[in-house]
Coordinates of C-alpha atoms and ligand atoms in Angstrom, one line a residue:
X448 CA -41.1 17.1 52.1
X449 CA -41.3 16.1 48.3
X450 CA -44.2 15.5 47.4
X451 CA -45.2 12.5 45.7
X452 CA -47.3 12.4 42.6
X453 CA -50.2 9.4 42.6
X454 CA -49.2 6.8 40.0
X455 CA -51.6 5.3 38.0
X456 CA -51.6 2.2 37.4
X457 CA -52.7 -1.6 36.5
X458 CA -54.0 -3.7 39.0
X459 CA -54.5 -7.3 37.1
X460 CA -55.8 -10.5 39.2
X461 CA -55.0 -13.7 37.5
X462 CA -56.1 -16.7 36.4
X463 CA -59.9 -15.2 35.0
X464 CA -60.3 -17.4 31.9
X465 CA -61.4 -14.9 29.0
X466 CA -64.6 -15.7 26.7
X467 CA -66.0 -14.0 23.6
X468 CA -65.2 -11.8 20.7
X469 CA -62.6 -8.9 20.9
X470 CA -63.0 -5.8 18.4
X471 CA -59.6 -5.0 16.6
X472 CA -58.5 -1.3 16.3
X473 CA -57.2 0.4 13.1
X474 CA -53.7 -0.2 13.1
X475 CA -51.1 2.7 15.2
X476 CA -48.3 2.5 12.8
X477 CA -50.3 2.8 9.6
X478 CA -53.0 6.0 11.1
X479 CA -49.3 8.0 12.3
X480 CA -47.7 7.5 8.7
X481 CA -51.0 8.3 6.7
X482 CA -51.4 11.5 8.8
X483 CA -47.9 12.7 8.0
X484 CA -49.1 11.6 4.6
X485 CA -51.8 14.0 4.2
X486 CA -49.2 16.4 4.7
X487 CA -48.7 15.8 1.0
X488 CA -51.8 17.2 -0.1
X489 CA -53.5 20.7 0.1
X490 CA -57.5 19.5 0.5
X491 CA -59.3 17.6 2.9
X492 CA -58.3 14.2 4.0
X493 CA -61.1 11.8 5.5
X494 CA -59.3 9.2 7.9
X495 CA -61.7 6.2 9.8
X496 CA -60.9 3.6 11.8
X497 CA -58.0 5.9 13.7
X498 CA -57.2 4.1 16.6
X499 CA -57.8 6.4 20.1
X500 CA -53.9 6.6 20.8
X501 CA -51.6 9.1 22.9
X502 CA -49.6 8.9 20.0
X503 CA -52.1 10.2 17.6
X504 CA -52.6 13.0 19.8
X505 CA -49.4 13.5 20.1
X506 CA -48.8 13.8 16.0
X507 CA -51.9 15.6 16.2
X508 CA -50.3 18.2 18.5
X509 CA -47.0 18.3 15.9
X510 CA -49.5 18.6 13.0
X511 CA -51.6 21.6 14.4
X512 CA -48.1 23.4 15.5
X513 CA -47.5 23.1 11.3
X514 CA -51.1 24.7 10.4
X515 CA -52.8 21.9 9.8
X516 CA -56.7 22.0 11.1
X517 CA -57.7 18.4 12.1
X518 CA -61.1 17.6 13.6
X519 CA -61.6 14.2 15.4
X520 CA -65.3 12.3 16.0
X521 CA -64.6 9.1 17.6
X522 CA -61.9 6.8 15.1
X523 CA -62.8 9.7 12.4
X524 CA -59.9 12.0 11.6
X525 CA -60.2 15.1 9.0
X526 CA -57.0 16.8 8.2
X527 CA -57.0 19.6 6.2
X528 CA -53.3 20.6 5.3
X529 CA -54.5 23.8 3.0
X530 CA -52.6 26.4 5.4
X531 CA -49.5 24.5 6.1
X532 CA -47.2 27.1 6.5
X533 CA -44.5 25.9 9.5
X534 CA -41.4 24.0 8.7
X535 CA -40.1 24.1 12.4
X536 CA -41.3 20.5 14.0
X537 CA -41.6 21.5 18.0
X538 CA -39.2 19.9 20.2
X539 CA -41.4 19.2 23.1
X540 CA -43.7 16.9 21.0
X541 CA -41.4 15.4 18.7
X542 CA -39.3 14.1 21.4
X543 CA -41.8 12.1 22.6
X544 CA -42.6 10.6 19.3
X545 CA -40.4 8.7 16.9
X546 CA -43.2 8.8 14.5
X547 CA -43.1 12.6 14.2
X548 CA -39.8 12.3 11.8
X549 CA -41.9 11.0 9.0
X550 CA -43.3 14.2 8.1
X551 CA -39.8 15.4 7.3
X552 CA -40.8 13.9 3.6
X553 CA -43.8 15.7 2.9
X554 CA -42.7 18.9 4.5
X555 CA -39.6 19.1 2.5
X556 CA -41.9 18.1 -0.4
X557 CA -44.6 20.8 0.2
X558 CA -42.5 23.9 1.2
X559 CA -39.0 22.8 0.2
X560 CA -37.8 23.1 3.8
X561 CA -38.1 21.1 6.9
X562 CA -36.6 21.6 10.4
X563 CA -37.5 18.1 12.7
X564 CA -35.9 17.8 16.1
X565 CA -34.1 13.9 15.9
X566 CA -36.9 12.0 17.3
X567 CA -37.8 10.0 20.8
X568 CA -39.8 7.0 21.2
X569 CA -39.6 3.6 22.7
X570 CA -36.4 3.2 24.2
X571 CA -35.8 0.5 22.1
X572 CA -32.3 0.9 20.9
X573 CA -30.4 3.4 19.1
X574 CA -32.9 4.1 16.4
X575 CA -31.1 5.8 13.7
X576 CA -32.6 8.3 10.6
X577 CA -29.2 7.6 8.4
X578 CA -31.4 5.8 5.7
X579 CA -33.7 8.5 5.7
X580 CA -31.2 10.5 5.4
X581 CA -28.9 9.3 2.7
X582 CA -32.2 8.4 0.8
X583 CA -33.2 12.1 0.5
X584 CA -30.1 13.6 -0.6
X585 CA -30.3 10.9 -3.3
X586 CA -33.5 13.0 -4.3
X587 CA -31.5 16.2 -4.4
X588 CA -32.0 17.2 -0.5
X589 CA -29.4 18.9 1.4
X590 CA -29.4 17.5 4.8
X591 CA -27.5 18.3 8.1
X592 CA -27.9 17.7 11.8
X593 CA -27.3 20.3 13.8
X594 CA -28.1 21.2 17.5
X595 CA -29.7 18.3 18.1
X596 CA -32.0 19.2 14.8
X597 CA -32.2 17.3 11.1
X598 CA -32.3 20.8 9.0
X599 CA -33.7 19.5 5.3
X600 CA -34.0 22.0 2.3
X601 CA -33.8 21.6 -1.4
X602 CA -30.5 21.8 -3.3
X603 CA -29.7 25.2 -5.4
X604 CA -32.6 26.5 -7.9
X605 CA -34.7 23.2 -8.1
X606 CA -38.4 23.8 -7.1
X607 CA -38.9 19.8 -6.3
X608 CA -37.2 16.8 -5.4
X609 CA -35.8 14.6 -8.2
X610 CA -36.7 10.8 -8.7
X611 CA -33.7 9.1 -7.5
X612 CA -33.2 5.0 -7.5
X613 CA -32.3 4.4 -4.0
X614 CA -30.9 0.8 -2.1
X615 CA -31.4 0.5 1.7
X616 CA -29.2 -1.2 3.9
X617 CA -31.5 -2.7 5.7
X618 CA -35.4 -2.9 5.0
X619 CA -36.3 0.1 7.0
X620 CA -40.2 0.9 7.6
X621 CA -39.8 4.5 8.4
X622 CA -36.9 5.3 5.9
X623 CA -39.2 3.5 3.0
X624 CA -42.5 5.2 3.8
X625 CA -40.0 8.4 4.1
X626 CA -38.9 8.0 0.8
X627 CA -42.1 7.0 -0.3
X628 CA -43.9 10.1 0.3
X629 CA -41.1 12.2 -0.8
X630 CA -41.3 10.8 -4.4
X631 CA -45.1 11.1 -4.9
X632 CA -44.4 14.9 -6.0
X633 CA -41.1 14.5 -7.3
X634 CA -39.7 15.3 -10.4
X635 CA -39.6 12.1 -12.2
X636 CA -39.1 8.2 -11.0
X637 CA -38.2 6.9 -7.8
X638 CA -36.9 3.3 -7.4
X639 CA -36.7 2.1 -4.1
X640 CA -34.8 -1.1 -3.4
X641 CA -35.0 -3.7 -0.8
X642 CA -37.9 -1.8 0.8
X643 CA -39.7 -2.7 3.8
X644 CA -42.5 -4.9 2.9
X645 CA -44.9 -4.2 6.0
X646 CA -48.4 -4.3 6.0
X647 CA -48.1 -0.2 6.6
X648 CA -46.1 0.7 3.5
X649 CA -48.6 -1.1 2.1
X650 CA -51.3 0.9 3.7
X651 CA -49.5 4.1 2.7
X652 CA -49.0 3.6 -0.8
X653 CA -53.0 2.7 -1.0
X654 CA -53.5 6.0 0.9
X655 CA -51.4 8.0 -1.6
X656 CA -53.1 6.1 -4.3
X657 CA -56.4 6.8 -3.2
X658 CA -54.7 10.7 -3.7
X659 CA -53.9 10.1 -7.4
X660 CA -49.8 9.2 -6.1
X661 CA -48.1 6.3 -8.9
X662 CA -46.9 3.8 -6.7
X663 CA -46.1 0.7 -7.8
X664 CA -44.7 -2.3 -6.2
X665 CA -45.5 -1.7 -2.8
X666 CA -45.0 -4.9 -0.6
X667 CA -42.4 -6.3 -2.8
X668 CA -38.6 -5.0 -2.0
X669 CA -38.8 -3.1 -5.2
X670 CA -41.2 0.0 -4.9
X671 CA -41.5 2.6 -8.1
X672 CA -42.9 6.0 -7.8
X673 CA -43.6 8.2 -10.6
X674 CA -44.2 11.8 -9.5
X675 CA -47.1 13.6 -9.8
X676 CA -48.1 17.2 -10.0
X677 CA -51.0 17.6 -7.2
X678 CA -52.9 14.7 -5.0
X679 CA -56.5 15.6 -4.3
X680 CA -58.9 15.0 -1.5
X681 CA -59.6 11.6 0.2
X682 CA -61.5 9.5 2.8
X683 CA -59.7 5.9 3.7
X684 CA -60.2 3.6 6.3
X685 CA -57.0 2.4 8.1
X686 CA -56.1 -1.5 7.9
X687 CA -56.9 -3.3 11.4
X688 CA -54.0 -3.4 13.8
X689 CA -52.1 -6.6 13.5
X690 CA -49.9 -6.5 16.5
X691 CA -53.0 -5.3 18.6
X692 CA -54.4 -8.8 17.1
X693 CA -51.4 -10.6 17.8
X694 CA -51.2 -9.5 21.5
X695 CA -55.3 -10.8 21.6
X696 CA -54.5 -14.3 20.1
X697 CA -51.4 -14.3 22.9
X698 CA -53.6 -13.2 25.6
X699 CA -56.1 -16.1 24.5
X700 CA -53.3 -19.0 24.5
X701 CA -51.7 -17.7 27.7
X702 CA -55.1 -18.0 29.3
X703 CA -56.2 -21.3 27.9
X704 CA -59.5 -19.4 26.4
X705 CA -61.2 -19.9 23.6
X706 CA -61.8 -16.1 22.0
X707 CA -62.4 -14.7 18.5
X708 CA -60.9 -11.5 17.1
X709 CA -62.3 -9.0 14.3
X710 CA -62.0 -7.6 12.3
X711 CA -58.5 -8.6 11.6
X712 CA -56.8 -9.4 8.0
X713 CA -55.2 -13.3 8.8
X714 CA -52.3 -13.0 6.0
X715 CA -51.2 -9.8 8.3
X716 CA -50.7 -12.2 11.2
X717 CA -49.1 -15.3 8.7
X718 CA -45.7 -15.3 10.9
X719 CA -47.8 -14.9 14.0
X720 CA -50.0 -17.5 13.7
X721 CA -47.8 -19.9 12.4
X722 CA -45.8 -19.6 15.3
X723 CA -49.3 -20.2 17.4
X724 CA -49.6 -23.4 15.6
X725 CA -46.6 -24.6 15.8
X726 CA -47.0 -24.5 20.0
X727 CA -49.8 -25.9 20.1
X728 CA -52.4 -23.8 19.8
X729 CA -55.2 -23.9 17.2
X730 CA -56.3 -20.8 14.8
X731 CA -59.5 -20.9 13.0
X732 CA -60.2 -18.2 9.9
X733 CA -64.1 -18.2 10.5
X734 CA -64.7 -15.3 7.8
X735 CA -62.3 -12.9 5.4
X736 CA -61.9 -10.7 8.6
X737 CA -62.3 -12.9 11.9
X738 CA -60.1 -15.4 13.6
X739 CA -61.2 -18.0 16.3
X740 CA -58.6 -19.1 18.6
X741 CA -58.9 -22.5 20.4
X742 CA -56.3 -23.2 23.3
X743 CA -54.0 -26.3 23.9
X744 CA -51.3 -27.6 25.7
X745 CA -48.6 -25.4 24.9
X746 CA -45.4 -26.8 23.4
X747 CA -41.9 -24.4 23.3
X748 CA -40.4 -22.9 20.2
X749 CA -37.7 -20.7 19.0
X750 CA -38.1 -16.9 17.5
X751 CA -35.8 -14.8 15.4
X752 CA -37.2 -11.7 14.7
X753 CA -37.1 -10.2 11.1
X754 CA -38.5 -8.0 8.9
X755 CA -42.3 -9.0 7.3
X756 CA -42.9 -11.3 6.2
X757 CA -40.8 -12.8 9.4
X758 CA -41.6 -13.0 12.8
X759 CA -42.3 -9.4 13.8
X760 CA -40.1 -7.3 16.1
X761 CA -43.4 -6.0 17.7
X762 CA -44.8 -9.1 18.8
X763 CA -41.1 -10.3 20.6
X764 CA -42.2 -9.1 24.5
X765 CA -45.4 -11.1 24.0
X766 CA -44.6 -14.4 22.9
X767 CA -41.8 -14.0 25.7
X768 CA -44.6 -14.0 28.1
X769 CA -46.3 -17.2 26.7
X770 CA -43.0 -19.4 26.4
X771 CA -42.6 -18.3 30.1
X772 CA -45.0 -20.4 31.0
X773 CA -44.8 -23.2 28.2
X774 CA -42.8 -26.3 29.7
X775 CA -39.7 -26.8 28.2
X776 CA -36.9 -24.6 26.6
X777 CA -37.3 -22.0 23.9
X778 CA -34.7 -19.4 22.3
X779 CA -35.8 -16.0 21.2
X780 CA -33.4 -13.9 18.8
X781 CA -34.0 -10.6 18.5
X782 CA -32.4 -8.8 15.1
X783 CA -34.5 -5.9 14.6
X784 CA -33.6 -3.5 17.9
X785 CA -30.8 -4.1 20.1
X786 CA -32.3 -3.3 22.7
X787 CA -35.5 -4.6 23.5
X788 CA -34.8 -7.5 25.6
X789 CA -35.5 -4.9 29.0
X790 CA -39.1 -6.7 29.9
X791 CA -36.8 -10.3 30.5
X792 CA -36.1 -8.5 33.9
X793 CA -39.4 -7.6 34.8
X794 CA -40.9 -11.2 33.9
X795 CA -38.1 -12.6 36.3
X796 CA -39.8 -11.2 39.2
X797 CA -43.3 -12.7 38.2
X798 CA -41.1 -15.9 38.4
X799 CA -40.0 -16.4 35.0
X800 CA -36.8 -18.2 33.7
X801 CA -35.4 -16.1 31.3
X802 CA -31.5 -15.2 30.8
X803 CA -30.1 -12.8 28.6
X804 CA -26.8 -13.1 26.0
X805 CA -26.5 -10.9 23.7
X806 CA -29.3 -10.5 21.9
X807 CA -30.7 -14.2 22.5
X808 CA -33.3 -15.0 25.5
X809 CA -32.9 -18.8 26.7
X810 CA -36.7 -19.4 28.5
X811 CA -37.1 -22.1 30.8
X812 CA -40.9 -22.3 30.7
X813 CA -42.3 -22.7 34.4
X814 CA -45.5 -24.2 35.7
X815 CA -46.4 -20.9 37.1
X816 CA -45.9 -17.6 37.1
X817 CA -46.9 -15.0 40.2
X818 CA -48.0 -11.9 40.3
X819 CA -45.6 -9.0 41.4
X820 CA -45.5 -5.3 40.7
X821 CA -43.8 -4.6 38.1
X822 CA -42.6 -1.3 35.4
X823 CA -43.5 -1.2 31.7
X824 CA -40.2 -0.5 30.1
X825 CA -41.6 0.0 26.5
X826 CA -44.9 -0.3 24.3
X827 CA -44.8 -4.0 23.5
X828 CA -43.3 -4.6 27.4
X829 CA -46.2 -3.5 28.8
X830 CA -48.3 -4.8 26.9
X831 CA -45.9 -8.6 27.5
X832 CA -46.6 -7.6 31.5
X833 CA -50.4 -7.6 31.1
X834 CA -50.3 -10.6 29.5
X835 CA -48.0 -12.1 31.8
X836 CA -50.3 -11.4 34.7
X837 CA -53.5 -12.7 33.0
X838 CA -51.7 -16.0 33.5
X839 CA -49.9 -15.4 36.9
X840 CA -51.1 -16.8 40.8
X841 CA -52.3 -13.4 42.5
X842 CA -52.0 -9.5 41.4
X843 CA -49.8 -7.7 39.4
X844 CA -49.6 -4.0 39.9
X845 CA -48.0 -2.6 36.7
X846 CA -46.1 1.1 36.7
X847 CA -45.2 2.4 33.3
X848 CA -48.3 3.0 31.5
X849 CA -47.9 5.8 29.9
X850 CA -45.9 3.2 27.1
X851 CA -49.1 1.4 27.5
X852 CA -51.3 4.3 26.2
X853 CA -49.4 5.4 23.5
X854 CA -49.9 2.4 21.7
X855 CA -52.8 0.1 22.4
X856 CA -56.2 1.5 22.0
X857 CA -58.2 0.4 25.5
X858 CA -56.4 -2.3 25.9
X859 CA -57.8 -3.2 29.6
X860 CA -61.3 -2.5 28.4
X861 CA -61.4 -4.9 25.9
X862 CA -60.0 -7.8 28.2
X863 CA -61.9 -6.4 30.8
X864 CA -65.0 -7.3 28.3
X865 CA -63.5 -10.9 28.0
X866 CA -64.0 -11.4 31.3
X867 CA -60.6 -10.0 32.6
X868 CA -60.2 -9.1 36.2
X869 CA -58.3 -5.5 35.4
X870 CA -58.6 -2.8 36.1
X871 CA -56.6 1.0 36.3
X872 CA -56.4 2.7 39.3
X873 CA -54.2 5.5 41.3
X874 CA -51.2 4.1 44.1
X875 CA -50.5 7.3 46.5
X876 CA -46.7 6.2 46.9
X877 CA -44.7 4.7 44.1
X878 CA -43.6 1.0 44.2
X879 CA -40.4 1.6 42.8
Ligands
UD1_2273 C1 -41.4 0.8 12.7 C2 -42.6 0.7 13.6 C3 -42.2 -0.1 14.9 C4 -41.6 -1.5 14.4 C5 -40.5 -1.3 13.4 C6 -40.0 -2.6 12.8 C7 -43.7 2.8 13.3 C8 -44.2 4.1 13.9 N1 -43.0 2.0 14.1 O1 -40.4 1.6 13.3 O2 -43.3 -0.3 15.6 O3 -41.0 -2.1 15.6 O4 -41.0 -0.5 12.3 O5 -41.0 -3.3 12.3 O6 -44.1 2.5 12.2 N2 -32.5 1.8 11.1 C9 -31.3 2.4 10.8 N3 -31.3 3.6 10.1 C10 -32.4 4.2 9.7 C11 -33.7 3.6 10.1 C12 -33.7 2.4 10.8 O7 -30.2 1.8 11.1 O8 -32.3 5.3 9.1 C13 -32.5 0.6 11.9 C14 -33.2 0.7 13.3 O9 -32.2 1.2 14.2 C15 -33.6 -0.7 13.5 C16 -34.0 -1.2 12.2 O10 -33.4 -0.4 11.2 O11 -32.6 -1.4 14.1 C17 -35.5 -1.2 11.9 O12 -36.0 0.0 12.0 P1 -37.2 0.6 11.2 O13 -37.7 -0.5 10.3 O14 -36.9 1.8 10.5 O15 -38.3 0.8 12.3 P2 -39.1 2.2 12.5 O16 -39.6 2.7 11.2 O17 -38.4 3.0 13.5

């Protein structure tokens, strides 16, 4: 007989109203980039606030398979990139980490070569690397896919990429921190045009700063970067995670419970909060780094998600979750991913009114929403469940959380403080 492996999962009873103060992470997307970052330079570099995060292990893992010796003590990271050596990125990792590509910049900028398996992730839509791509031949790379594998290498007799001026198509985060990285030891100046302006890039070009990199421009579409010889030794503290934030200030409004949040940095969540206000609910900057949230009767809104400054793409599956259950209708666009509409399904069986065209959601907020086991399709999606089932009639049992881990540091602990009923636990025979 087959034998069945015990799934873990999350066993959530709701209706517990949630009190308190929440403690924010350092955010994912920024500690993953900076790692791949210190890539870029041959001395130590001193990381804090690095959120605890499968997928930091997981670049870990990538990083160490390179020669890099890293040393973690709690949300401190060292890195020390003095015996990088590999160019081959290992399959079995990479795949299961989108974030791994970005070290394709550094690599190539360090040894001249890189060798990265086309990356995995969220399953989240088709997820291209053209920009990346196209951008780095700009700088003089010769790039190819073959095999399944992006094969990188400089062009002819140069020693170093060369400065380039380079316009994405589309805002990219990944293709600009890329690039990015790849110019900081370039030969020359690097223009980047209509460049993602993300709190991250923002965070990376401080990082590289901090290094001695000359960036300029960073969180405007137009970045400059002026190649340097060498970046030295750092320590720097990661920005706090915005979308961890934004999922708090949801779980708050979606429970009708007063909370505060910190240490979080409010023009990070502008979009988010705005759209908060706008349904009713109130947010309250007590201090430079900590929000209060008070509850109210919610009222329904329409999203289009967009690059930042706009509503982000990360914060989509959560909001769907609150508009669930706020009376009236609401339309939510999604423009970043094609794809990432999967968790409508799973919020239908917890008695949502959601349908699907295209890439628009019509919601049809009900009075109530019950709980029902149900599977984590992505990171934000689970993370949209949970919420969900803090504000549903009964249990929800939730599969899937493997997405769960990769992204959200503790997630149930922290509501669990809040006065949460959750908790993780093992089910002998799957539910699906
Ligand atoms: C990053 C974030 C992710 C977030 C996303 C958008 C990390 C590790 N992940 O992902 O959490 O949801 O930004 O805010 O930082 N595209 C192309 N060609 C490319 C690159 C991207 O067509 O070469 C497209 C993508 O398919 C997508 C859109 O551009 O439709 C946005 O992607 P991008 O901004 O690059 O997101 P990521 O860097 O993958």
């Amino acid at each position: 007989m087959l034998k069945v492996q015990p799934q873990p999962v999350l066993q959530i009873s709701g209706k517990a109203s949630l009190t308190g103060e929440v403690q924010i992470s350092g955010a994912k997307n920024s500690a993953l980039v900076i790692m791949a970052g210190a890539l870029l330079c041959s001395q130590s570099c001193y990381l804090s606030n690095v959120p605890n995060l499968v997928d930091i292990d997981r670049l870990s893992q990538v990083l160490r398979a390179l020669g890099v010796k890293i040393s973690k003590k709690g949300d401190n990271l060292e890195l020390n990139c003095q015996d990088l050596s590999q160019y081959d990125a290992p399959y079995e990792i990479v795949s299961q980490l989108r974030a791994s590509f970005f070290i394709i910049g550094p690599l190539l900028t360090r040894l001249g070569i890189a060798r990265i398996p086309l990356p995995g992730g969220c399953a989240i839509g088709a997820r291209p690397v053209d920009l990346h791509v196209r951008g780095l031949k700009a700088m003089g790379a010769e790039v190819f896919i073959e095999h399944g594998i992006v094969h990188a290498q400089l062009k002819g007799n140069h020693k170093k990429l060369q400065g380039a001026r380079i316009y994405l198509d589309y805002p990219s985060v990944g293709a600009t921190e890329t690039l990015m990285m790849a110019a900081t030891l370039a030969e020359g100046e690097t223009i980047i045009e209509n460049a993602a302006q993300e709190p991250e890039v923002v965070d990376l070009a401080n990082f590289c700063r901090a290094m001695g990199a000359q960036i300029k421009g960073a969180g405007t579409p137009t970045i400059a970067i002026t190649g340097v010889e060498r970046l030295h030794a750092v320590e720097y503290t990661i920005i706090p995670d915005r979308i961890e934030a934004g999922t708090f200030l949801v779980a708050g409004a979606i429970t009708q419970s007063e909370i505060s949040l910190y240490p979080v940095i409010p023009e990070h969540l502008r979009a988010v909060n705005a759209k908060l206000r706008t349904m009713g609910v109130q947010i309250i900057k007590e201090d430079t780094q900590r929000l209060r949230l008070i509850p109210g009767v919610l009222k329904p809104t329409d999203i289009e998600t967009l690059p930042y400054p706009g509503f982000p793409t990360d914060m989509q599956a959560q909001f769907m979750a609150l508009l669930s259950v706020t009376q009236g209708n609401s339309v939510v666009t999604e423009t970043v991913f094609e794809n990432r509409l999967a968790h409508v399904a799973e919020l239908n069986r917890m008695g949502a009114n959601i349908r699907v065209k295209g890439h628009y959601a019509l919601i049809s907020g009900v009075s109530q929403l019950s709980g029902a086991p149900v599977m984590a399709t992505d990171l934000r999606a689970s993370a949209a469940l949970v919420l969900a089932g803090l504000a549903a009639e009964g249990t929800t049992i939730m599969q899937g959380l493997h997405h769960l881990d990769r992204g959200y540091d503790d997630l149930e602990g922290k509501l669990r403080k809040l006065g949460a009923n959750i908790q993780r636990t093992t089910l002998e025979t799957p539910l699906f």
